[in-house]
């Protein structure tokens, strides 16, 4: 195969991949908008029905309406999440040099202000390297990872959250976020990066099951990867590879 033919095929594959990503993003964006109107009707008419019946509304039908309202509100949050997820394929990366140490320190201060007085042992390795990437998206990625670590260490008397780094492929670095939280069943590993997949009941941990999927897509947009290791009641470690600043 000639070099010119190989380059032509590569360019064709890139164009097809770009078209597929655009189509997927457009589909999710349109769906998220088209679902808004019927969802508003469900919420509005549920409230009207409750007001119309007033004191005549018996306990069991009232519970049915509560369930209907909660499900519609959850669907609204999922639509917002789907829109956010789909837009990651559409946004142009504004690449710059990102000081990962300063970014993570800032996020740590923001997240440390969460309600509650539990002990959090933050362990940040020194000399975290500068990254080449979109600062807003990288902020979102690390915010998701640190927020997850905080959330799933909630049952611990002292949460231990460690951020470390190691050399990866040429021009890339691996940054890891490890915690001593509840972990997960490795048999469910393939569900972790899917949209709206939850491995723990909503009654135990809040959230849509979207954070890791968003973080994974942000890493991919930067030409990197994201992988997760964990075990039941033994914590979790998320490793993300990203490009180094020149």
mmCIF file with all atom_site columns, N, CA, C and O in Angstrom, residues 150-200:
data_model
loop_
_atom_site.group_PDB
_atom_site.id
_atom_site.type_symbol
_atom_site.label_atom_id
_atom_site.label_alt_id
_atom_site.label_comp_id
_atom_site.label_asym_id
_atom_site.label_entity_id
_atom_site.label_seq_id
_atom_site.pdbx_PDB_ins_code
_atom_site.Cartn_x
_atom_site.Cartn_y
_atom_site.Cartn_z
_atom_site.occupancy
_atom_site.B_iso_or_equiv
_atom_site.pdbx_formal_charge
_atom_site.auth_seq_id
_atom_site.auth_comp_id
_atom_site.auth_asym_id
_atom_site.auth_atom_id
_atom_site.pdbx_PDB_model_num
ATOM 1   N N  . UNK A 1 150 ? -15.172 12.214 47.213 1.00 0.00 ? 150 UNK A N  1
ATOM 2   C CA . UNK A 1 150 ? -15.790 12.717 48.437 1.00 0.00 ? 150 UNK A CA 1
ATOM 3   C C  . UNK A 1 150 ? -17.106 12.001 48.730 1.00 0.00 ? 150 UNK A C  1
ATOM 4   O O  . UNK A 1 150 ? -17.383 11.634 49.876 1.00 0.00 ? 150 UNK A O  1
ATOM 5   N N  . UNK A 1 151 ? -17.894 11.806 47.699 1.00 0.00 ? 151 UNK A N  1
ATOM 6   C CA . UNK A 1 151 ? -19.212 11.197 47.884 1.00 0.00 ? 151 UNK A CA 1
ATOM 7   C C  . UNK A 1 151 ? -19.105 9.764  48.378 1.00 0.00 ? 151 UNK A C  1
ATOM 8   O O  . UNK A 1 151 ? -19.770 9.382  49.355 1.00 0.00 ? 151 UNK A O  1
ATOM 9   N N  . UNK A 1 152 ? -18.248 8.985  47.755 1.00 0.00 ? 152 UNK A N  1
ATOM 10  C CA . UNK A 1 152 ? -18.207 7.557  48.074 1.00 0.00 ? 152 UNK A CA 1
ATOM 11  C C  . UNK A 1 152 ? -17.326 7.228  49.286 1.00 0.00 ? 152 UNK A C  1
ATOM 12  O O  . UNK A 1 152 ? -17.231 6.069  49.682 1.00 0.00 ? 152 UNK A O  1
ATOM 13  N N  . UNK A 1 153 ? -16.707 8.256  49.872 1.00 0.00 ? 153 UNK A N  1
ATOM 14  C CA . UNK A 1 153 ? -16.011 8.061  51.152 1.00 0.00 ? 153 UNK A CA 1
ATOM 15  C C  . UNK A 1 153 ? -16.861 8.566  52.315 1.00 0.00 ? 153 UNK A C  1
ATOM 16  O O  . UNK A 1 153 ? -16.395 8.577  53.458 1.00 0.00 ? 153 UNK A O  1
ATOM 17  N N  . UNK A 1 154 ? -18.078 8.979  52.038 1.00 0.00 ? 154 UNK A N  1
ATOM 18  C CA . UNK A 1 154 ? -18.934 9.541  53.089 1.00 0.00 ? 154 UNK A CA 1
ATOM 19  C C  . UNK A 1 154 ? -19.128 8.602  54.282 1.00 0.00 ? 154 UNK A C  1
ATOM 20  O O  . UNK A 1 154 ? -19.182 9.069  55.431 1.00 0.00 ? 154 UNK A O  1
ATOM 21  N N  . UNK A 1 155 ? -19.234 7.283  54.071 1.00 0.00 ? 155 UNK A N  1
ATOM 22  C CA . UNK A 1 155 ? -19.406 6.405  55.239 1.00 0.00 ? 155 UNK A CA 1
ATOM 23  C C  . UNK A 1 155 ? -18.149 6.262  56.103 1.00 0.00 ? 155 UNK A C  1
ATOM 24  O O  . UNK A 1 155 ? -18.220 5.691  57.196 1.00 0.00 ? 155 UNK A O  1
ATOM 25  N N  . UNK A 1 156 ? -17.013 6.750  55.654 1.00 0.00 ? 156 UNK A N  1
ATOM 26  C CA . UNK A 1 156 ? -15.767 6.586  56.401 1.00 0.00 ? 156 UNK A CA 1
ATOM 27  C C  . UNK A 1 156 ? -15.621 7.688  57.465 1.00 0.00 ? 156 UNK A C  1
ATOM 28  O O  . UNK A 1 156 ? -15.932 8.848  57.206 1.00 0.00 ? 156 UNK A O  1
ATOM 29  N N  . UNK A 1 157 ? -15.123 7.300  58.627 1.00 0.00 ? 157 UNK A N  1
ATOM 30  C CA . UNK A 1 157 ? -14.861 8.283  59.680 1.00 0.00 ? 157 UNK A CA 1
ATOM 31  C C  . UNK A 1 157 ? -13.828 9.302  59.197 1.00 0.00 ? 157 UNK A C  1
ATOM 32  O O  . UNK A 1 157 ? -13.957 10.509 59.448 1.00 0.00 ? 157 UNK A O  1
ATOM 33  N N  . UNK A 1 158 ? -12.810 8.817  58.496 1.00 0.00 ? 158 UNK A N  1
ATOM 34  C CA . UNK A 1 158 ? -11.813 9.694  57.883 1.00 0.00 ? 158 UNK A CA 1
ATOM 35  C C  . UNK A 1 158 ? -11.674 9.309  56.413 1.00 0.00 ? 158 UNK A C  1
ATOM 36  O O  . UNK A 1 158 ? -11.296 8.174  56.095 1.00 0.00 ? 158 UNK A O  1
ATOM 37  N N  . UNK A 1 159 ? -12.009 10.246 55.547 1.00 0.00 ? 159 UNK A N  1
ATOM 38  C CA . UNK A 1 159 ? -11.861 10.007 54.107 1.00 0.00 ? 159 UNK A CA 1
ATOM 39  C C  . UNK A 1 159 ? -10.404 10.271 53.717 1.00 0.00 ? 159 UNK A C  1
ATOM 40  O O  . UNK A 1 159 ? -9.824  11.285 54.115 1.00 0.00 ? 159 UNK A O  1
ATOM 41  N N  . UNK A 1 160 ? -9.834  9.354  52.953 1.00 0.00 ? 160 UNK A N  1
ATOM 42  C CA . UNK A 1 160 ? -8.475  9.536  52.436 1.00 0.00 ? 160 UNK A CA 1
ATOM 43  C C  . UNK A 1 160 ? -8.572  9.657  50.918 1.00 0.00 ? 160 UNK A C  1
ATOM 44  O O  . UNK A 1 160 ? -9.023  8.724  50.241 1.00 0.00 ? 160 UNK A O  1
ATOM 45  N N  . UNK A 1 161 ? -8.159  10.800 50.397 1.00 0.00 ? 161 UNK A N  1
ATOM 46  C CA . UNK A 1 161 ? -8.213  11.042 48.953 1.00 0.00 ? 161 UNK A CA 1
ATOM 47  C C  . UNK A 1 161 ? -6.820  11.448 48.486 1.00 0.00 ? 161 UNK A C  1
ATOM 48  O O  . UNK A 1 161 ? -6.275  12.467 48.917 1.00 0.00 ? 161 UNK A O  1
ATOM 49  N N  . UNK A 1 162 ? -6.245  10.628 47.638 1.00 0.00 ? 162 UNK A N  1
ATOM 50  C CA . UNK A 1 162 ? -4.867  10.822 47.188 1.00 0.00 ? 162 UNK A CA 1
ATOM 51  C C  . UNK A 1 162 ? -4.830  11.125 45.697 1.00 0.00 ? 162 UNK A C  1
ATOM 52  O O  . UNK A 1 162 ? -5.449  10.423 44.890 1.00 0.00 ? 162 UNK A O  1
ATOM 53  N N  . UNK A 1 163 ? -4.120  12.194 45.340 1.00 0.00 ? 163 UNK A N  1
ATOM 54  C CA . UNK A 1 163 ? -3.923  12.561 43.937 1.00 0.00 ? 163 UNK A CA 1
ATOM 55  C C  . UNK A 1 163 ? -2.437  12.417 43.622 1.00 0.00 ? 163 UNK A C  1
ATOM 56  O O  . UNK A 1 163 ? -1.595  13.069 44.253 1.00 0.00 ? 163 UNK A O  1
ATOM 57  N N  . UNK A 1 164 ? -2.131  11.548 42.665 1.00 0.00 ? 164 UNK A N  1
ATOM 58  C CA . UNK A 1 164 ? -0.731  11.280 42.316 1.00 0.00 ? 164 UNK A CA 1
ATOM 59  C C  . UNK A 1 164 ? -0.564  11.337 40.805 1.00 0.00 ? 164 UNK A C  1
ATOM 60  O O  . UNK A 1 164 ? -1.548  11.449 40.060 1.00 0.00 ? 164 UNK A O  1
ATOM 61  N N  . UNK A 1 165 ? 0.670   11.250 40.365 1.00 0.00 ? 165 UNK A N  1
ATOM 62  C CA . UNK A 1 165 ? 0.920   11.248 38.924 1.00 0.00 ? 165 UNK A CA 1
ATOM 63  C C  . UNK A 1 165 ? 2.107   10.339 38.607 1.00 0.00 ? 165 UNK A C  1
ATOM 64  O O  . UNK A 1 165 ? 2.931   10.037 39.464 1.00 0.00 ? 165 UNK A O  1
ATOM 65  N N  . UNK A 1 166 ? 2.133   9.900  37.352 1.00 0.00 ? 166 UNK A N  1
ATOM 66  C CA . UNK A 1 166 ? 3.228   9.052  36.874 1.00 0.00 ? 166 UNK A CA 1
ATOM 67  C C  . UNK A 1 166 ? 3.396   9.290  35.379 1.00 0.00 ? 166 UNK A C  1
ATOM 68  O O  . UNK A 1 166 ? 2.455   9.693  34.685 1.00 0.00 ? 166 UNK A O  1
ATOM 69  N N  . UNK A 1 167 ? 4.578   9.038  34.892 1.00 0.00 ? 167 UNK A N  1
ATOM 70  C CA . UNK A 1 167 ? 4.836   9.170  33.454 1.00 0.00 ? 167 UNK A CA 1
ATOM 71  C C  . UNK A 1 167 ? 4.010   8.149  32.694 1.00 0.00 ? 167 UNK A C  1
ATOM 72  O O  . UNK A 1 167 ? 3.789   7.037  33.162 1.00 0.00 ? 167 UNK A O  1
ATOM 73  N N  . UNK A 1 168 ? 3.549   8.541  31.527 1.00 0.00 ? 168 UNK A N  1
ATOM 74  C CA . UNK A 1 168 ? 2.765   7.647  30.670 1.00 0.00 ? 168 UNK A CA 1
ATOM 75  C C  . UNK A 1 168 ? 3.463   7.561  29.311 1.00 0.00 ? 168 UNK A C  1
ATOM 76  O O  . UNK A 1 168 ? 4.685   7.571  29.234 1.00 0.00 ? 168 UNK A O  1
ATOM 77  N N  . UNK A 1 169 ? 2.683   7.455  28.254 1.00 0.00 ? 169 UNK A N  1
ATOM 78  C CA . UNK A 1 169 ? 3.266   7.431  26.912 1.00 0.00 ? 169 UNK A CA 1
ATOM 79  C C  . UNK A 1 169 ? 3.981   8.756  26.646 1.00 0.00 ? 169 UNK A C  1
ATOM 80  O O  . UNK A 1 169 ? 3.730   9.755  27.337 1.00 0.00 ? 169 UNK A O  1
ATOM 81  N N  . UNK A 1 170 ? 4.864   8.797  25.669 1.00 0.00 ? 170 UNK A N  1
ATOM 82  C CA . UNK A 1 170 ? 5.568   10.050 25.362 1.00 0.00 ? 170 UNK A CA 1
ATOM 83  C C  . UNK A 1 170 ? 4.583   11.202 25.149 1.00 0.00 ? 170 UNK A C  1
ATOM 84  O O  . UNK A 1 170 ? 3.619   11.078 24.405 1.00 0.00 ? 170 UNK A O  1
ATOM 85  N N  . UNK A 1 171 ? 4.824   12.294 25.849 1.00 0.00 ? 171 UNK A N  1
ATOM 86  C CA . UNK A 1 171 ? 3.963   13.463 25.719 1.00 0.00 ? 171 UNK A CA 1
ATOM 87  C C  . UNK A 1 171 ? 2.715   13.408 26.560 1.00 0.00 ? 171 UNK A C  1
ATOM 88  O O  . UNK A 1 171 ? 1.877   14.320 26.477 1.00 0.00 ? 171 UNK A O  1
ATOM 89  N N  . UNK A 1 172 ? 2.565   12.365 27.386 1.00 0.00 ? 172 UNK A N  1
ATOM 90  C CA . UNK A 1 172 ? 1.370   12.243 28.223 1.00 0.00 ? 172 UNK A CA 1
ATOM 91  C C  . UNK A 1 172 ? 1.767   11.935 29.666 1.00 0.00 ? 172 UNK A C  1
ATOM 92  O O  . UNK A 1 172 ? 2.867   11.479 29.945 1.00 0.00 ? 172 UNK A O  1
ATOM 93  N N  . UNK A 1 173 ? 0.823   12.188 30.565 1.00 0.00 ? 173 UNK A N  1
ATOM 94  C CA . UNK A 1 173 ? 1.012   11.899 31.968 1.00 0.00 ? 173 UNK A CA 1
ATOM 95  C C  . UNK A 1 173 ? -0.244  11.211 32.494 1.00 0.00 ? 173 UNK A C  1
ATOM 96  O O  . UNK A 1 173 ? -1.341  11.451 31.986 1.00 0.00 ? 173 UNK A O  1
ATOM 97  N N  . UNK A 1 174 ? -0.075  10.338 33.471 1.00 0.00 ? 174 UNK A N  1
ATOM 98  C CA . UNK A 1 174 ? -1.215  9.687  34.110 1.00 0.00 ? 174 UNK A CA 1
ATOM 99  C C  . UNK A 1 174 ? -1.417  10.314 35.486 1.00 0.00 ? 174 UNK A C  1
ATOM 100 O O  . UNK A 1 174 ? -0.516  10.312 36.322 1.00 0.00 ? 174 UNK A O  1
ATOM 101 N N  . UNK A 1 175 ? -2.603  10.872 35.704 1.00 0.00 ? 175 UNK A N  1
ATOM 102 C CA . UNK A 1 175 ? -2.962  11.431 37.012 1.00 0.00 ? 175 UNK A CA 1
ATOM 103 C C  . UNK A 1 175 ? -4.023  10.521 37.623 1.00 0.00 ? 175 UNK A C  1
ATOM 104 O O  . UNK A 1 175 ? -5.015  10.182 36.968 1.00 0.00 ? 175 UNK A O  1
ATOM 105 N N  . UNK A 1 176 ? -3.797  10.113 38.859 1.00 0.00 ? 176 UNK A N  1
ATOM 106 C CA . UNK A 1 176 ? -4.714  9.185  39.518 1.00 0.00 ? 176 UNK A CA 1
ATOM 107 C C  . UNK A 1 176 ? -5.374  9.844  40.726 1.00 0.00 ? 176 UNK A C  1
ATOM 108 O O  . UNK A 1 176 ? -4.751  10.642 41.429 1.00 0.00 ? 176 UNK A O  1
ATOM 109 N N  . UNK A 1 177 ? -6.633  9.492  40.951 1.00 0.00 ? 177 UNK A N  1
ATOM 110 C CA . UNK A 1 177 ? -7.376  9.928  42.135 1.00 0.00 ? 177 UNK A CA 1
ATOM 111 C C  . UNK A 1 177 ? -7.835  8.664  42.849 1.00 0.00 ? 177 UNK A C  1
ATOM 112 O O  . UNK A 1 177 ? -8.662  7.915  42.332 1.00 0.00 ? 177 UNK A O  1
ATOM 113 N N  . UNK A 1 178 ? -7.255  8.428  44.032 1.00 0.00 ? 178 UNK A N  1
ATOM 114 C CA . UNK A 1 178 ? -7.546  7.208  44.795 1.00 0.00 ? 178 UNK A CA 1
ATOM 115 C C  . UNK A 1 178 ? -8.276  7.579  46.085 1.00 0.00 ? 178 UNK A C  1
ATOM 116 O O  . UNK A 1 178 ? -7.957  8.593  46.719 1.00 0.00 ? 178 UNK A O  1
ATOM 117 N N  . UNK A 1 179 ? -9.242  6.749  46.470 1.00 0.00 ? 179 UNK A N  1
ATOM 118 C CA . UNK A 1 179 ? -9.961  6.998  47.718 1.00 0.00 ? 179 UNK A CA 1
ATOM 119 C C  . UNK A 1 179 ? -10.124 5.700  48.503 1.00 0.00 ? 179 UNK A C  1
ATOM 120 O O  . UNK A 1 179 ? -9.888  4.612  47.986 1.00 0.00 ? 179 UNK A O  1
ATOM 121 N N  . UNK A 1 180 ? -10.539 5.831  49.745 1.00 0.00 ? 180 UNK A N  1
ATOM 122 C CA . UNK A 1 180 ? -10.773 4.676  50.612 1.00 0.00 ? 180 UNK A CA 1
ATOM 123 C C  . UNK A 1 180 ? -12.266 4.464  50.846 1.00 0.00 ? 180 UNK A C  1
ATOM 124 O O  . UNK A 1 180 ? -12.692 4.073  51.930 1.00 0.00 ? 180 UNK A O  1
ATOM 125 N N  . UNK A 1 181 ? -13.060 4.730  49.797 1.00 0.00 ? 181 UNK A N  1
ATOM 126 C CA . UNK A 1 181 ? -14.508 4.660  49.914 1.00 0.00 ? 181 UNK A CA 1
ATOM 127 C C  . UNK A 1 181 ? -15.075 3.262  49.805 1.00 0.00 ? 181 UNK A C  1
ATOM 128 O O  . UNK A 1 181 ? -14.394 2.257  50.039 1.00 0.00 ? 181 UNK A O  1
ATOM 129 N N  . UNK A 1 182 ? -16.333 3.207  49.417 1.00 0.00 ? 182 UNK A N  1
ATOM 130 C CA . UNK A 1 182 ? -17.067 1.939  49.426 1.00 0.00 ? 182 UNK A CA 1
ATOM 131 C C  . UNK A 1 182 ? -16.693 1.026  48.262 1.00 0.00 ? 182 UNK A C  1
ATOM 132 O O  . UNK A 1 182 ? -17.021 -0.163 48.272 1.00 0.00 ? 182 UNK A O  1
ATOM 133 N N  . UNK A 1 183 ? -16.010 1.569  47.248 1.00 0.00 ? 183 UNK A N  1
ATOM 134 C CA . UNK A 1 183 ? -15.612 0.748  46.115 1.00 0.00 ? 183 UNK A CA 1
ATOM 135 C C  . UNK A 1 183 ? -16.799 0.249  45.311 1.00 0.00 ? 183 UNK A C  1
ATOM 136 O O  . UNK A 1 183 ? -17.899 0.811  45.359 1.00 0.00 ? 183 UNK A O  1
ATOM 137 N N  . UNK A 1 184 ? -16.596 -0.839 44.565 1.00 0.00 ? 184 UNK A N  1
ATOM 138 C CA . UNK A 1 184 ? -17.655 -1.400 43.726 1.00 0.00 ? 184 UNK A CA 1
ATOM 139 C C  . UNK A 1 184 ? -17.294 -2.833 43.370 1.00 0.00 ? 184 UNK A C  1
ATOM 140 O O  . UNK A 1 184 ? -16.163 -3.290 43.587 1.00 0.00 ? 184 UNK A O  1
ATOM 141 N N  . UNK A 1 185 ? -18.257 -3.522 42.812 1.00 0.00 ? 185 UNK A N  1
ATOM 142 C CA . UNK A 1 185 ? -18.066 -4.907 42.398 1.00 0.00 ? 185 UNK A CA 1
ATOM 143 C C  . UNK A 1 185 ? -17.380 -4.928 41.028 1.00 0.00 ? 185 UNK A C  1
ATOM 144 O O  . UNK A 1 185 ? -17.942 -4.430 40.045 1.00 0.00 ? 185 UNK A O  1
ATOM 145 N N  . UNK A 1 186 ? -16.181 -5.495 40.901 1.00 0.00 ? 186 UNK A N  1
ATOM 146 C CA . UNK A 1 186 ? -15.485 -5.506 39.605 1.00 0.00 ? 186 UNK A CA 1
ATOM 147 C C  . UNK A 1 186 ? -16.275 -6.183 38.491 1.00 0.00 ? 186 UNK A C  1
ATOM 148 O O  . UNK A 1 186 ? -16.028 -5.924 37.315 1.00 0.00 ? 186 UNK A O  1
ATOM 149 N N  . UNK A 1 187 ? -17.233 -7.040 38.851 1.00 0.00 ? 187 UNK A N  1
ATOM 150 C CA . UNK A 1 187 ? -18.054 -7.684 37.824 1.00 0.00 ? 187 UNK A CA 1
ATOM 151 C C  . UNK A 1 187 ? -18.902 -6.669 37.069 1.00 0.00 ? 187 UNK A C  1
ATOM 152 O O  . UNK A 1 187 ? -19.377 -6.956 35.961 1.00 0.00 ? 187 UNK A O  1
ATOM 153 N N  . UNK A 1 188 ? -19.086 -5.484 37.644 1.00 0.00 ? 188 UNK A N  1
ATOM 154 C CA . UNK A 1 188 ? -19.869 -4.419 37.011 1.00 0.00 ? 188 UNK A CA 1
ATOM 155 C C  . UNK A 1 188 ? -18.985 -3.377 36.336 1.00 0.00 ? 188 UNK A C  1
ATOM 156 O O  . UNK A 1 188 ? -19.447 -2.293 36.003 1.00 0.00 ? 188 UNK A O  1
ATOM 157 N N  . UNK A 1 189 ? -17.725 -3.713 36.120 1.00 0.00 ? 189 UNK A N  1
ATOM 158 C CA . UNK A 1 189 ? -16.742 -2.780 35.581 1.00 0.00 ? 189 UNK A CA 1
ATOM 159 C C  . UNK A 1 189 ? -17.209 -2.128 34.282 1.00 0.00 ? 189 UNK A C  1
ATOM 160 O O  . UNK A 1 189 ? -17.025 -0.926 34.082 1.00 0.00 ? 189 UNK A O  1
ATOM 161 N N  . UNK A 1 190 ? -17.837 -2.912 33.398 1.00 0.00 ? 190 UNK A N  1
ATOM 162 C CA . UNK A 1 190 ? -18.212 -2.381 32.081 1.00 0.00 ? 190 UNK A CA 1
ATOM 163 C C  . UNK A 1 190 ? -19.339 -1.360 32.150 1.00 0.00 ? 190 UNK A C  1
ATOM 164 O O  . UNK A 1 190 ? -19.619 -0.683 31.159 1.00 0.00 ? 190 UNK A O  1
ATOM 165 N N  . UNK A 1 191 ? -20.000 -1.223 33.293 1.00 0.00 ? 191 UNK A N  1
ATOM 166 C CA . UNK A 1 191 ? -21.094 -0.261 33.426 1.00 0.00 ? 191 UNK A CA 1
ATOM 167 C C  . UNK A 1 191 ? -20.612 1.123  33.861 1.00 0.00 ? 191 UNK A C  1
ATOM 168 O O  . UNK A 1 191 ? -21.346 2.102  33.729 1.00 0.00 ? 191 UNK A O  1
ATOM 169 N N  . UNK A 1 192 ? -19.390 1.208  34.367 1.00 0.00 ? 192 UNK A N  1
ATOM 170 C CA . UNK A 1 192 ? -18.946 2.422  35.048 1.00 0.00 ? 192 UNK A CA 1
ATOM 171 C C  . UNK A 1 192 ? -18.939 3.663  34.159 1.00 0.00 ? 192 UNK A C  1
ATOM 172 O O  . UNK A 1 192 ? -19.219 4.757  34.625 1.00 0.00 ? 192 UNK A O  1
ATOM 173 N N  . UNK A 1 193 ? -18.593 3.495  32.889 1.00 0.00 ? 193 UNK A N  1
ATOM 174 C CA . UNK A 1 193 ? -18.438 4.650  32.012 1.00 0.00 ? 193 UNK A CA 1
ATOM 175 C C  . UNK A 1 193 ? -19.643 4.866  31.109 1.00 0.00 ? 193 UNK A C  1
ATOM 176 O O  . UNK A 1 193 ? -19.596 5.680  30.188 1.00 0.00 ? 193 UNK A O  1
ATOM 177 N N  . UNK A 1 194 ? -20.722 4.130  31.368 1.00 0.00 ? 194 UNK A N  1
ATOM 178 C CA . UNK A 1 194 ? -21.938 4.315  30.586 1.00 0.00 ? 194 UNK A CA 1
ATOM 179 C C  . UNK A 1 194 ? -22.800 5.425  31.170 1.00 0.00 ? 194 UNK A C  1
ATOM 180 O O  . UNK A 1 194 ? -22.800 5.654  32.380 1.00 0.00 ? 194 UNK A O  1
ATOM 181 N N  . UNK A 1 195 ? -23.551 6.088  30.303 1.00 0.00 ? 195 UNK A N  1
ATOM 182 C CA . UNK A 1 195 ? -24.421 7.179  30.743 1.00 0.00 ? 195 UNK A CA 1
ATOM 183 C C  . UNK A 1 195 ? -25.562 6.638  31.603 1.00 0.00 ? 195 UNK A C  1
ATOM 184 O O  . UNK A 1 195 ? -26.201 5.646  31.242 1.00 0.00 ? 195 UNK A O  1
ATOM 185 N N  . UNK A 1 196 ? -25.786 7.281  32.748 1.00 0.00 ? 196 UNK A N  1
ATOM 186 C CA . UNK A 1 196 ? -26.887 6.988  33.677 1.00 0.00 ? 196 UNK A CA 1
ATOM 187 C C  . UNK A 1 196 ? -26.793 5.602  34.316 1.00 0.00 ? 196 UNK A C  1
ATOM 188 O O  . UNK A 1 196 ? -27.801 5.067  34.775 1.00 0.00 ? 196 UNK A O  1
ATOM 189 N N  . UNK A 1 197 ? -25.602 5.026  34.350 1.00 0.00 ? 197 UNK A N  1
ATOM 190 C CA . UNK A 1 197 ? -25.431 3.740  35.028 1.00 0.00 ? 197 UNK A CA 1
ATOM 191 C C  . UNK A 1 197 ? -24.997 3.985  36.473 1.00 0.00 ? 197 UNK A C  1
ATOM 192 O O  . UNK A 1 197 ? -24.026 4.698  36.722 1.00 0.00 ? 197 UNK A O  1
ATOM 193 N N  . UNK A 1 198 ? -25.728 3.388  37.401 1.00 0.00 ? 198 UNK A N  1
ATOM 194 C CA . UNK A 1 198 ? -25.425 3.540  38.823 1.00 0.00 ? 198 UNK A CA 1
ATOM 195 C C  . UNK A 1 198 ? -25.107 2.174  39.406 1.00 0.00 ? 198 UNK A C  1
ATOM 196 O O  . UNK A 1 198 ? -25.810 1.198  39.127 1.00 0.00 ? 198 UNK A O  1
ATOM 197 N N  . UNK A 1 199 ? -24.064 2.108  40.242 1.00 0.00 ? 199 UNK A N  1
ATOM 198 C CA . UNK A 1 199 ? -23.699 0.856  40.885 1.00 0.00 ? 199 UNK A CA 1
ATOM 199 C C  . UNK A 1 199 ? -24.129 0.827  42.357 1.00 0.00 ? 199 UNK A C  1
ATOM 200 O O  . UNK A 1 199 ? -23.965 -0.193 43.022 1.00 0.00 ? 199 UNK A O  1
ATOM 201 N N  . UNK A 1 200 ? -24.660 1.945  42.839 1.00 0.00 ? 200 UNK A N  1
ATOM 202 C CA . UNK A 1 200 ? -25.124 2.029  44.213 1.00 0.00 ? 200 UNK A CA 1
ATOM 203 C C  . UNK A 1 200 ? -26.528 2.634  44.216 1.00 0.00 ? 200 UNK A C  1
ATOM 204 O O  . UNK A 1 200 ? -26.851 3.456  43.364 1.00 0.00 ? 200 UNK A O  1
#
